Coordinates of N, CA and C in Angstrom, one line a residue:
M1 N 2.8 -28.2 6.4 CA 1.7 -27.5 7.1 C 2.0 -26.0 7.2
F2 N 3.3 -25.7 7.6 CA 3.6 -24.2 7.7 C 3.3 -23.5 6.4
A3 N 3.8 -24.1 5.2 CA 3.6 -23.4 3.9 C 2.1 -23.3 3.6
R4 N 1.3 -24.3 3.9 CA -0.1 -24.3 3.6 C -0.8 -23.2 4.4
N5 N -0.4 -23.1 5.7 CA -1.0 -22.1 6.6 C -0.6 -20.7 6.1
L6 N 0.6 -20.5 5.7 CA 1.1 -19.2 5.2 C 0.3 -18.8 4.0
V7 N 0.1 -19.7 3.0 CA -0.7 -19.4 1.8 C -2.1 -19.0 2.2
L8 N -2.7 -19.7 3.1 CA -4.1 -19.4 3.5 C -4.1 -18.0 4.2
A9 N -3.2 -17.7 5.0 CA -3.2 -16.4 5.7 C -3.0 -15.3 4.7
L10 N -2.1 -15.4 3.7 CA -1.9 -14.4 2.7 C -3.2 -14.3 1.8
G11 N -3.8 -15.4 1.5 CA -4.9 -15.3 0.6 C -6.1 -14.6 1.3
A12 N -6.2 -14.7 2.6 CA -7.3 -14.0 3.3 C -7.1 -12.5 3.2
L13 N -5.9 -12.0 3.0 CA -5.7 -10.6 2.9 C -5.8 -10.1 1.5
A14 N -5.6 -10.9 0.5 CA -5.6 -10.4 -0.9 C -6.3 -11.4 -1.8
T15 N -7.6 -11.5 -1.6 CA -8.4 -12.5 -2.3 C -8.4 -12.3 -3.8
S16 N -8.1 -11.1 -4.3 CA -8.1 -10.8 -5.7 C -6.8 -11.0 -6.4
V17 N -5.8 -11.4 -5.6 CA -4.4 -11.6 -6.2 C -4.1 -13.1 -6.2
S18 N -3.6 -13.6 -7.3 CA -3.3 -15.0 -7.4 C -2.1 -15.4 -6.5
A19 N -2.1 -16.7 -6.2 CA -1.1 -17.2 -5.2 C 0.3 -16.9 -5.5
R20 N 0.7 -16.9 -6.7 CA 2.1 -16.7 -7.0 C 2.5 -15.2 -6.9
T21 N 1.6 -14.3 -6.7 CA 1.9 -12.9 -6.5 C 2.0 -12.5 -5.0
M22 N 2.0 -13.5 -4.2 CA 2.0 -13.3 -2.7 C 3.4 -12.6 -2.3
P23 N 3.4 -11.8 -1.3 CA 4.6 -11.0 -1.0 C 5.8 -11.8 -0.5
F24 N 5.6 -12.9 0.1 CA 6.7 -13.6 0.8 C 6.9 -15.0 0.2
N25 N 8.1 -15.2 -0.4 CA 8.5 -16.5 -0.9 C 9.0 -17.3 0.3
P26 N 8.3 -18.3 0.8 CA 8.8 -19.0 2.0 C 10.1 -19.8 1.8
R27 N 10.5 -20.0 0.6 CA 11.7 -20.7 0.4 C 13.0 -19.8 0.4
A28 N 12.7 -18.5 0.2 CA 13.9 -17.6 0.2 C 14.4 -17.4 1.6
G29 N 15.7 -17.4 1.6 CA 16.4 -17.1 2.9 C 16.2 -18.3 3.9
G30 N 15.8 -19.4 3.4 CA 15.6 -20.6 4.3 C 14.2 -20.7 4.9
G31 N 13.4 -19.7 4.6 CA 12.0 -19.7 5.1 C 11.9 -19.8 6.6
T32 N 12.7 -19.0 7.3 CA 12.7 -19.1 8.8 C 11.8 -18.0 9.4
C33 N 11.1 -17.3 8.6 CA 10.3 -16.2 9.1 C 8.9 -16.7 9.4
S34 N 8.4 -16.6 10.6 CA 7.0 -16.9 10.9 C 6.0 -15.9 10.3
A35 N 4.9 -16.4 9.9 CA 3.8 -15.5 9.4 C 3.4 -14.5 10.4
D36 N 3.7 -14.8 11.7 CA 3.3 -13.9 12.8 C 4.4 -12.9 13.1
A37 N 5.5 -12.9 12.4 CA 6.6 -12.0 12.7 C 6.2 -10.6 12.4
V38 N 6.7 -9.6 13.2 CA 6.4 -8.2 13.1 C 7.8 -7.5 13.0
A39 N 7.9 -6.6 12.0 CA 9.1 -5.8 11.9 C 9.3 -4.8 13.0
C40 N 10.6 -4.5 13.3 CA 11.0 -3.4 14.2 C 10.6 -3.8 15.7
Q41 N 10.4 -5.1 15.9 CA 10.1 -5.6 17.3 C 11.3 -6.3 17.8
S42 N 11.5 -6.3 19.1 CA 12.6 -7.0 19.7 C 12.5 -8.5 19.4
G43 N 13.6 -9.0 18.9 CA 13.6 -10.4 18.5 C 13.1 -10.7 17.1
S44 N 12.7 -9.7 16.3 CA 12.2 -9.9 15.0 C 13.3 -10.5 14.1
P45 N 12.9 -11.4 13.2 CA 13.9 -12.1 12.3 C 14.8 -11.1 11.5
S46 N 16.0 -11.5 11.3 CA 16.9 -10.7 10.6 C 16.8 -11.0 9.1
D47 N 16.1 -12.0 8.7 CA 15.9 -12.3 7.3 C 15.1 -11.3 6.5
T48 N 15.8 -10.4 5.8 CA 15.1 -9.3 5.1 C 14.3 -9.7 3.9
C49 N 14.3 -11.0 3.6 CA 13.4 -11.5 2.5 C 12.0 -11.8 3.2
C50 N 12.0 -11.9 4.5 CA 10.7 -12.1 5.2 C 10.1 -10.8 5.6
L51 N 10.9 -10.0 6.3 CA 10.4 -8.7 6.8 C 11.3 -7.7 6.2
P52 N 10.8 -6.5 5.8 CA 11.6 -5.5 5.2 C 12.6 -4.9 6.3
D53 N 13.8 -4.6 5.9 CA 14.7 -4.0 6.8 C 14.3 -2.6 7.2
N54 N 13.6 -1.9 6.3 CA 12.9 -0.7 6.6 C 11.4 -1.0 6.9
G55 N 11.2 -1.3 8.2 CA 10.0 -2.1 8.6 C 8.8 -1.3 9.0
I56 N 8.8 0.1 9.1 CA 7.6 0.9 9.2 C 7.1 1.2 7.8
I57 N 5.9 0.9 7.5 CA 5.3 1.1 6.2 C 4.2 2.2 6.3
I58 N 4.4 3.3 5.5 CA 3.4 4.3 5.5 C 2.5 4.0 4.2
L59 N 1.3 3.6 4.5 CA 0.3 3.3 3.5 C -0.5 4.5 3.1
S60 N -0.5 4.9 1.9 CA -1.2 6.1 1.5 C -2.3 5.7 0.6
Q61 N -3.6 6.0 1.1 CA -4.8 5.7 0.3 C -5.3 7.1 -0.2
Q62 N -5.7 7.2 -1.4 CA -6.2 8.4 -2.0 C -7.7 8.4 -2.3
W63 N -8.3 9.5 -2.0 CA -9.8 9.7 -2.3 C -9.9 10.6 -3.5
L64 N -10.0 10.0 -4.7 CA -9.9 10.8 -5.9 C -11.2 11.6 -6.1
T65 N -12.3 11.2 -5.5 CA -13.5 12.0 -5.5 C -13.3 13.3 -4.9
G66 N -12.6 13.4 -3.8 CA -12.3 14.7 -3.2 C -11.3 15.5 -4.0
Y67 N -10.2 14.8 -4.5 CA -9.2 15.4 -5.3 C -9.8 16.0 -6.5
C68 N -10.6 15.3 -7.2 CA -11.1 15.7 -8.5 C -12.2 16.8 -8.3
A69 N -12.7 17.0 -7.1 CA -13.6 18.1 -6.9 C -13.0 19.5 -7.0
V70 N -11.6 19.5 -6.8 CA -10.9 20.8 -6.9 C -9.7 20.8 -7.8
A71 N -9.5 19.7 -8.5 CA -8.4 19.6 -9.4 C -8.8 19.0 -10.8
D72 N -8.0 19.1 -11.8 CA -8.3 18.6 -13.1 C -8.1 17.1 -13.2
C73 N -9.1 16.4 -13.4 CA -9.0 14.9 -13.6 C -9.7 14.5 -14.9
S74 N -9.6 15.4 -15.8 CA -10.3 15.2 -17.1 C -9.7 14.0 -17.9
A75 N -8.5 13.6 -17.5 CA -7.9 12.4 -18.2 C -8.5 11.1 -17.8
L76 N -9.2 11.1 -16.6 CA -9.9 9.9 -16.2 C -11.3 9.8 -16.8
S77 N -11.6 8.7 -17.4 CA -12.9 8.4 -18.0 C -13.9 8.3 -16.9
T78 N -13.5 7.7 -15.8 CA -14.4 7.6 -14.6 C -13.6 7.8 -13.3
V79 N -14.1 8.6 -12.5 CA -13.4 8.9 -11.2 C -13.8 7.8 -10.2
P80 N -12.8 7.0 -9.7 CA -13.1 5.9 -8.7 C -13.9 6.4 -7.5
T81 N -14.8 5.6 -7.1 CA -15.7 5.9 -5.9 C -15.3 5.1 -4.7
T82 N -14.1 4.4 -4.8 CA -13.5 3.7 -3.7 C -12.2 4.3 -3.4
W83 N -11.7 4.0 -2.2 CA -10.3 4.4 -1.8 C -9.3 3.6 -2.6
T84 N -8.4 4.3 -3.3 CA -7.4 3.7 -4.1 C -6.0 4.0 -3.5
I85 N -5.0 3.4 -4.1 CA -3.7 3.4 -3.5 C -2.8 4.5 -4.1
H86 N -2.2 5.3 -3.3 CA -1.1 6.2 -3.8 C 0.2 5.4 -3.7
G87 N 0.5 4.8 -2.5 CA 1.7 4.0 -2.4 C 1.9 3.5 -1.0
A88 N 2.9 2.7 -0.8 CA 3.3 2.2 0.5 C 4.8 2.4 0.6
W89 N 5.2 3.2 1.6 CA 6.5 3.8 1.7 C 7.2 3.2 2.9
P90 N 8.3 2.4 2.7 CA 9.0 1.9 3.8 C 9.8 3.0 4.5
D91 N 9.7 3.1 5.8 CA 10.5 4.0 6.7 C 11.4 3.1 7.5
S92 N 12.5 3.6 8.0 CA 13.3 2.9 8.9 C 12.6 2.7 10.2
C93 N 13.1 1.8 11.0 CA 12.5 1.4 12.3 C 12.6 2.6 13.3
D94 N 13.4 3.5 13.1 CA 13.5 4.7 13.9 C 12.7 5.9 13.3
N95 N 11.8 5.5 12.3 CA 10.8 6.5 11.8 C 11.5 7.5 10.9
Q96 N 12.6 7.1 10.2 CA 13.2 8.0 9.2 C 12.8 7.7 7.8
Q97 N 12.5 8.7 7.0 CA 12.1 8.4 5.6 C 13.3 7.9 4.8
V98 N 13.0 6.9 4.0 CA 14.0 6.4 3.1 C 13.4 6.4 1.7
A99 N 14.3 6.4 0.7 CA 13.8 6.4 -0.7 C 14.9 6.0 -1.6
S100 N 14.5 5.4 -2.8 CA 15.4 5.1 -3.9 C 16.6 4.3 -3.3
C101 N 16.4 3.2 -2.7 CA 17.4 2.4 -2.0 C 18.2 1.6 -3.0
G102 N 17.8 1.3 -4.1 CA 18.6 0.5 -5.1 C 18.6 -1.0 -4.9
E103 N 17.7 -1.5 -4.0 CA 17.7 -2.9 -3.7 C 16.9 -3.7 -4.7
A104 N 16.0 -3.0 -5.4 CA 15.2 -3.6 -6.4 C 15.6 -3.0 -7.8
S105 N 15.6 -3.8 -8.8 CA 16.2 -3.3 -10.1 C 15.2 -2.4 -10.7
P106 N 15.7 -1.4 -11.5 CA 14.8 -0.5 -12.3 C 13.9 -1.3 -13.2
N107 N 12.7 -0.7 -13.5 CA 11.8 -1.4 -14.5 C 11.1 -0.3 -15.2
S108 N 11.2 -0.3 -16.5 CA 10.5 0.7 -17.3 C 9.3 0.1 -18.1
D109 N 8.9 -1.1 -17.8 CA 7.7 -1.7 -18.4 C 7.0 -2.6 -17.3
I110 N 6.5 -1.9 -16.3 CA 5.9 -2.6 -15.2 C 4.6 -3.3 -15.7
S111 N 3.8 -2.6 -16.6 CA 2.6 -3.2 -17.1 C 2.9 -4.5 -17.8
G112 N 3.9 -4.4 -18.7 CA 4.2 -5.6 -19.5 C 4.6 -6.8 -18.6
S113 N 5.5 -6.5 -17.7 CA 6.0 -7.6 -16.8 C 4.9 -8.2 -16.0
L114 N 4.0 -7.3 -15.4 CA 2.9 -7.8 -14.6 C 1.9 -8.6 -15.4
Q115 N 1.6 -8.1 -16.6 CA 0.6 -8.8 -17.5 C 1.1 -10.2 -17.8
S116 N 2.4 -10.3 -17.9 CA 3.0 -11.6 -18.2 C 3.1 -12.5 -17.0
Y117 N 3.6 -12.0 -15.9 CA 3.8 -12.8 -14.7 C 2.6 -12.9 -13.8
A118 N 1.9 -11.8 -13.6 CA 0.8 -11.8 -12.6 C -0.4 -11.0 -13.2
P119 N -1.1 -11.5 -14.2 CA -2.2 -10.8 -14.8 C -3.3 -10.4 -13.9
D120 N -3.6 -11.2 -12.9 CA -4.7 -10.9 -12.0 C -4.3 -9.7 -11.2
L121 N -3.1 -9.6 -10.7 CA -2.6 -8.5 -10.0 C -2.6 -7.2 -10.8
Y122 N -2.2 -7.3 -12.1 CA -2.2 -6.2 -13.0 C -3.6 -5.6 -13.1
N123 N -4.6 -6.5 -13.3 CA -6.0 -6.1 -13.4 C -6.5 -5.4 -12.1
T124 N -6.1 -5.9 -11.0 CA -6.5 -5.4 -9.7 C -5.9 -4.0 -9.6
M125 N -4.6 -3.8 -10.0 CA -3.9 -2.5 -9.8 C -4.6 -1.5 -10.7
N126 N -5.1 -1.8 -11.8 CA -5.8 -0.9 -12.7 C -7.1 -0.4 -12.1
E127 N -7.6 -1.1 -11.1 CA -8.8 -0.7 -10.4 C -8.5 0.0 -9.1
L128 N -7.4 -0.4 -8.4 CA -7.1 0.1 -7.1 C -5.8 1.0 -7.0
W129 N -5.1 1.1 -8.0 CA -3.9 1.9 -8.0 C -3.9 2.8 -9.2
V130 N -4.7 3.9 -9.1 CA -5.0 4.7 -10.3 C -4.4 6.1 -10.2
S131 N -3.8 6.5 -11.3 CA -3.3 7.9 -11.4 C -4.4 8.9 -11.8
Y132 N -4.4 10.0 -11.2 CA -5.4 11.0 -11.5 C -5.3 11.5 -12.9
N133 N -4.0 11.4 -13.5 CA -3.8 11.9 -14.9 C -4.0 10.8 -15.9
G134 N -4.4 9.6 -15.5 CA -4.7 8.6 -16.4 C -3.6 7.7 -16.9
D135 N -2.3 8.0 -16.4 CA -1.2 7.3 -16.8 C -0.7 6.4 -15.7
N136 N -1.3 5.2 -15.5 CA -1.0 4.3 -14.4 C 0.5 3.8 -14.5
E137 N 1.0 3.6 -15.7 CA 2.3 3.0 -15.9 C 3.4 3.9 -15.3
V138 N 3.3 5.2 -15.6 CA 4.3 6.2 -15.1 C 4.2 6.3 -13.6
F139 N 2.9 6.2 -13.1 CA 2.7 6.3 -11.6 C 3.4 5.1 -11.0
W140 N 3.1 3.9 -11.5 CA 3.7 2.7 -10.9 C 5.2 2.7 -11.0
E141 N 5.8 3.1 -12.1 CA 7.2 3.2 -12.3 C 7.8 4.1 -11.2
H142 N 7.2 5.2 -10.9 CA 7.7 6.1 -9.9 C 7.6 5.4 -8.5
E143 N 6.5 4.8 -8.2 CA 6.4 4.2 -6.9 C 7.4 3.0 -6.7
W144 N 7.6 2.3 -7.8 CA 8.6 1.2 -7.7 C 10.0 1.7 -7.5
S145 N 10.4 2.6 -8.3 CA 11.8 3.1 -8.2 C 12.1 3.8 -6.9
K146 N 11.1 4.6 -6.4 CA 11.4 5.4 -5.2 C 11.1 4.6 -3.9
H147 N 10.1 3.7 -3.9 CA 9.7 3.1 -2.7 C 9.8 1.5 -2.7
G148 N 9.5 0.9 -3.9 CA 9.7 -0.5 -4.0 C 11.1 -0.9 -3.8
S149 N 12.0 0.0 -4.2 CA 13.5 -0.3 -4.0 C 13.9 -0.4 -2.6
C150 N 13.1 0.2 -1.7 CA 13.4 0.2 -0.2 C 12.7 -0.9 0.5
W151 N 12.0 -1.8 -0.2 CA 11.2 -2.9 0.4 C 12.0 -4.2 0.1
S152 N 12.8 -4.6 1.1 CA 13.9 -5.6 0.8 C 13.3 -7.0 0.3
P153 N 12.1 -7.4 0.7 CA 11.6 -8.7 0.2 C 11.4 -8.7 -1.3
A154 N 11.5 -7.6 -2.0 CA 11.4 -7.5 -3.4 C 12.7 -7.7 -4.1
A155 N 13.8 -7.8 -3.4 CA 15.1 -8.0 -4.0 C 15.1 -9.3 -4.8
Q156 N 15.8 -9.3 -5.9 CA 15.7 -10.5 -6.8 C 16.4 -11.7 -6.1
E157 N 17.3 -11.5 -5.2 CA 18.0 -12.6 -4.5 C 17.0 -13.3 -3.5
C158 N 15.9 -12.7 -3.3 CA 14.9 -13.3 -2.4 C 14.1 -14.5 -3.1
F159 N 14.4 -14.7 -4.4 CA 13.6 -15.7 -5.1 C 14.6 -16.8 -5.6
S160 N 14.2 -18.0 -5.3 CA 15.1 -19.1 -5.6 C 15.3 -19.4 -7.1
D161 N 14.3 -19.0 -7.9 CA 14.4 -19.2 -9.3 C 13.8 -18.0 -10.0
F162 N 14.4 -16.8 -9.9 CA 13.8 -15.6 -10.2 C 13.3 -15.6 -11.7
Q163 N 12.0 -15.0 -11.8 CA 11.4 -14.8 -13.1 C 11.1 -13.3 -13.3
D164 N 11.1 -12.9 -14.5 CA 10.8 -11.5 -14.7 C 9.4 -11.1 -14.2
G165 N 9.3 -10.1 -13.4 CA 8.1 -9.6 -12.9 C 7.8 -10.1 -11.5
Q166 N 8.6 -11.1 -11.0 CA 8.4 -11.7 -9.7 C 8.6 -10.7 -8.6
D167 N 9.7 -9.8 -8.7 CA 10.0 -8.8 -7.7 C 8.9 -7.7 -7.7
L168 N 8.4 -7.4 -8.9 CA 7.3 -6.4 -9.0 C 6.1 -6.9 -8.3
A169 N 5.7 -8.2 -8.6 CA 4.5 -8.8 -8.0 C 4.6 -8.9 -6.5
A170 N 5.9 -9.1 -6.0 CA 6.1 -9.2 -4.5 C 5.7 -7.9 -3.9
Y171 N 6.2 -6.8 -4.4 CA 6.0 -5.5 -3.8 C 4.6 -5.0 -4.0
F172 N 4.1 -5.0 -5.3 CA 2.8 -4.5 -5.6 C 1.7 -5.4 -5.0
G173 N 1.9 -6.7 -5.0 CA 1.0 -7.6 -4.3 C 0.9 -7.3 -2.8
Y174 N 2.0 -7.1 -2.2 CA 2.0 -6.7 -0.8 C 1.2 -5.5 -0.5
V175 N 1.4 -4.5 -1.3 CA 0.7 -3.2 -1.1 C -0.8 -3.4 -1.3
V176 N -1.2 -4.1 -2.3 CA -2.6 -4.4 -2.5 C -3.2 -5.1 -1.3
A177 N -2.5 -6.1 -0.8 CA -2.9 -6.8 0.4 C -3.0 -5.9 1.6
L178 N -2.1 -5.0 1.8 CA -2.1 -4.1 2.9 C -3.3 -3.1 2.8
R179 N -3.5 -2.6 1.6 CA -4.7 -1.8 1.4 C -6.0 -2.5 1.7
N180 N -6.1 -3.7 1.3 CA -7.3 -4.5 1.6 C -7.4 -4.8 3.1
Q181 N -6.3 -4.9 3.8 CA -6.4 -5.1 5.3 C -6.8 -3.8 6.0
F182 N -6.4 -2.7 5.5 CA -6.8 -1.4 6.2 C -7.6 -0.5 5.2
E183 N -8.6 -1.1 4.5 CA -9.4 -0.4 3.6 C -10.3 0.6 4.2
L184 N -10.1 1.9 3.9 CA -10.7 3.0 4.6 C -12.2 3.1 4.4
G185 N -12.7 2.6 3.3 CA -14.2 2.6 3.0 C -15.0 1.9 4.1
A186 N -14.4 0.8 4.6 CA -15.1 0.1 5.7 C -15.3 0.9 6.9
A187 N -14.2 1.7 7.2 CA -14.3 2.5 8.4 C -15.3 3.7 8.2
F188 N -15.3 4.3 7.1 CA -16.2 5.4 6.8 C -17.7 4.9 6.8
D189 N -17.9 3.7 6.2 CA -19.2 3.2 6.1 C -19.8 2.9 7.5
A190 N -18.9 2.3 8.3 CA -19.3 1.9 9.7 C -19.7 3.2 10.5
A191 N -19.1 4.3 10.2 CA -19.3 5.5 11.0 C -20.4 6.4 10.3
G192 N -20.9 6.0 9.2 CA -21.9 6.8 8.5 C -21.4 8.0 7.8
I193 N -20.1 8.0 7.5 CA -19.5 9.1 6.8 C -19.7 8.9 5.3
T194 N -20.4 9.8 4.6 CA -20.8 9.5 3.2 C -20.4 10.7 2.4
T195 N -20.2 10.4 1.1 CA -19.8 11.4 0.1 C -20.7 12.6 0.1
G196 N -20.2 13.8 0.0 CA -21.0 15.0 -0.1 C -21.2 15.7 1.3
G197 N -20.8 15.0 2.4 CA -21.0 15.6 3.7 C -19.8 16.4 4.1
T198 N -19.9 17.2 5.2 CA -18.8 17.9 5.9 C -18.7 17.3 7.3
Y199 N -17.5 17.0 7.7 CA -17.3 16.3 9.0 C -16.1 16.9 9.8
A200 N -16.2 16.8 11.1 CA -15.1 17.3 11.9 C -13.9 16.3 11.7
K201 N -12.7 16.9 11.7 CA -11.5 16.1 11.5 C -11.4 15.1 12.5
T202 N -11.7 15.4 13.8 CA -11.6 14.5 14.9 C -12.6 13.3 14.7
D203 N -13.7 13.6 14.1 CA -14.7 12.5 13.9 C -14.2 11.5 12.8
I204 N -13.5 12.0 11.8 CA -13.0 11.2 10.8 C -11.8 10.3 11.3
I205 N -10.9 10.9 12.1 CA -9.9 10.1 12.7 C -10.4 9.1 13.7
N206 N -11.4 9.4 14.5 CA -12.1 8.5 15.4 C -12.7 7.4 14.6
A207 N -13.3 7.7 13.5 CA -14.0 6.6 12.7 C -13.0 5.6 12.2
I208 N -11.8 6.1 11.7 CA -10.8 5.2 11.2 C -10.3 4.3 12.4
Q209 N -10.0 4.9 13.5 CA -9.5 4.1 14.6 C -10.5 3.2 15.3
A210 N -11.8 3.5 15.1 CA -12.8 2.6 15.7 C -12.8 1.3 14.9
T211 N -12.5 1.3 13.6 CA -12.5 0.1 12.8 C -11.1 -0.5 12.9
Y212 N -10.0 0.3 13.0 CA -8.7 -0.1 13.0 C -8.0 0.4 14.2
P213 N -8.2 -0.2 15.4 CA -7.6 0.4 16.6 C -6.1 0.6 16.6
D214 N -5.7 1.7 17.2 CA -4.3 2.1 17.3 C -3.6 2.5 16.0
L215 N -4.4 2.5 14.9 CA -3.8 2.9 13.6 C -3.6 4.4 13.6
Q216 N -2.3 4.8 13.4 CA -1.9 6.2 13.4 C -2.0 6.8 12.0
V217 N -2.8 7.9 11.9 CA -3.1 8.4 10.5 C -2.8 9.9 10.5
A218 N -2.6 10.4 9.3 CA -2.5 11.8 8.9 C -3.5 12.0 7.8
L219 N -4.3 13.1 7.9 CA -5.3 13.4 6.8 C -4.7 14.5 6.0
L220 N -4.9 14.3 4.7 CA -4.4 15.4 3.7 C -5.6 15.9 3.0
C221 N -5.6 17.3 2.9 CA -6.7 17.9 2.2 C -6.2 18.9 1.1
K222 N -7.1 19.2 0.2 CA -6.9 20.2 -0.9 C -8.1 21.1 -0.9
K223 N -7.9 22.3 -0.6 CA -9.0 23.3 -0.6 C -10.2 22.8 0.3
G224 N -9.8 22.2 1.4 CA -10.9 21.8 2.4 C -11.5 20.4 2.1
Y225 N -11.1 19.8 1.0 CA -11.6 18.4 0.6 C -10.6 17.4 1.0
L226 N -11.1 16.3 1.6 CA -10.2 15.2 1.9 C -9.7 14.5 0.7
T227 N -8.4 14.4 0.5 CA -7.9 13.8 -0.7 C -7.0 12.5 -0.5
E228 N -6.5 12.4 0.8 CA -5.6 11.3 1.0 C -5.5 11.0 2.5
V229 N -5.2 9.8 2.9 CA -4.9 9.4 4.2 C -3.6 8.6 4.3
Y230 N -2.7 9.0 5.1 CA -1.5 8.2 5.4 C -1.8 7.4 6.7
A231 N -1.4 6.1 6.7 CA -1.6 5.3 7.8 C -0.3 4.5 8.0
S232 N 0.1 4.3 9.3 CA 1.4 3.7 9.6 C 1.3 2.4 10.2
V233 N 2.0 1.4 9.8 CA 2.0 0.1 10.4 C 3.4 -0.5 10.5
Y234 N 3.6 -1.5 11.4 CA 4.8 -2.3 11.4 C 4.5 -3.4 10.4
A235 N 5.5 -3.7 9.5 CA 5.3 -4.7 8.5 C 5.3 -6.1 9.1
T236 N 4.4 -6.9 8.5 CA 4.5 -8.4 8.7 C 4.7 -9.0 7.3
P237 N 4.9 -10.3 7.3 CA 5.2 -10.9 5.9 C 4.0 -10.7 5.0
S238 N 2.8 -10.5 5.5 CA 1.6 -10.4 4.6 C 0.8 -9.2 4.7
G239 N 1.3 -8.2 5.6 CA 0.5 -7.0 5.8 C 1.1 -6.1 6.8
G240 N 0.4 -5.8 7.9 CA 0.9 -4.9 8.9 C 0.2 -4.9 10.2
V241 N 0.8 -4.4 11.2 CA 0.2 -4.3 12.5 C 0.2 -2.8 12.9
A242 N -0.9 -2.3 13.4 CA -1.1 -0.9 13.8 C -0.2 -0.6 15.0
G243 N 0.1 0.7 15.2 CA 0.8 1.1 16.4 C 2.0 1.9 16.1
S244 N 2.5 1.9 14.9 CA 3.8 2.7 14.6 C 3.4 4.1 14.4
P245 N 4.4 5.0 14.6 CA 4.2 6.5 14.4 C 4.1 6.8 12.9
V246 N 3.2 7.7 12.6 CA 2.9 8.1 11.2 C 4.0 9.0 10.6
G247 N 4.6 9.9 11.5 CA 5.6 10.7 11.1 C 5.3 11.9 10.2
S248 N 4.0 12.1 10.0 CA 3.5 13.2 9.2 C 2.3 13.9 9.9
K249 N 2.1 15.2 9.6 CA 1.0 15.9 10.3 C -0.1 16.1 9.3
S250 N -1.3 16.1 9.8 CA -2.5 16.3 9.0 C -2.5 17.7 8.4
T251 N -3.0 17.9 7.2 CA -3.0 19.2 6.6 C -4.4 19.7 6.4
C252 N -5.4 19.0 7.0 CA -6.8 19.4 6.9 C -7.3 20.4 7.9
P253 N -8.3 21.2 7.6 CA -8.9 22.1 8.6 C -9.7 21.3 9.5
S254 N -10.3 22.0 10.5 CA -11.1 21.3 11.5 C -12.4 20.7 11.0
Q255 N -12.9 21.3 9.9 CA -14.1 20.8 9.2 C -13.7 20.4 7.8
I256 N -14.0 19.2 7.4 CA -13.5 18.6 6.2 C -14.7 18.2 5.2
N257 N -14.6 18.6 4.0 CA -15.5 18.2 3.0 C -15.1 16.8 2.5
F258 N -16.1 15.9 2.4 CA -15.8 14.5 1.9 C -16.6 14.2 0.7

């Protein structure tokens, strides 16, 4: 019953990702981690295959419509009109940045591994994890080596019968699920914030927090255009819980072009 409920909970967060790409292998480490566990909390499980040992996750979603308004995106055949992923960056529980931890093995063919092991996830990433310069593979390799290596549930020893691509699918599948849990388009739509308008920075932050209460965010701008939003959560086995500090300051002016 526990395993069935866990799969259902994960599926609700990442409906476009197949079951075998889910972020937590319940058999790894004895499967002692509850689906309700939250990282960095008193009494949280010590099994780092369930919860990352660097348990604050900074989810960065990018708004390429804004970025491409002031930067060269000629390599893209189509500029996405949805919020896409820049990355999800594990921070320590005392809010210190970490990077290139070496817990996950290097991979120079992420596309090939994911196409073989988790083709649905691969297809989803090409829609939701897009590089402005058109080279998604290099983008994913960077995010994996710098940040995926600090997400302990992706370590190969977390899988009872490791297969090539399984660690990649664990990390990237988790990030896609987290993006879907805190998808910014829903917050903007609910607040009536539409492309082509100019809005107060406080109104944008309030709109995000109205849909996602307690979510701490930092807004990033380029030449007055909103290009990216950092959001901070405490990791769970399948996503995150709002309330953790974001650790970065907004770079946007008081009035923001969207």
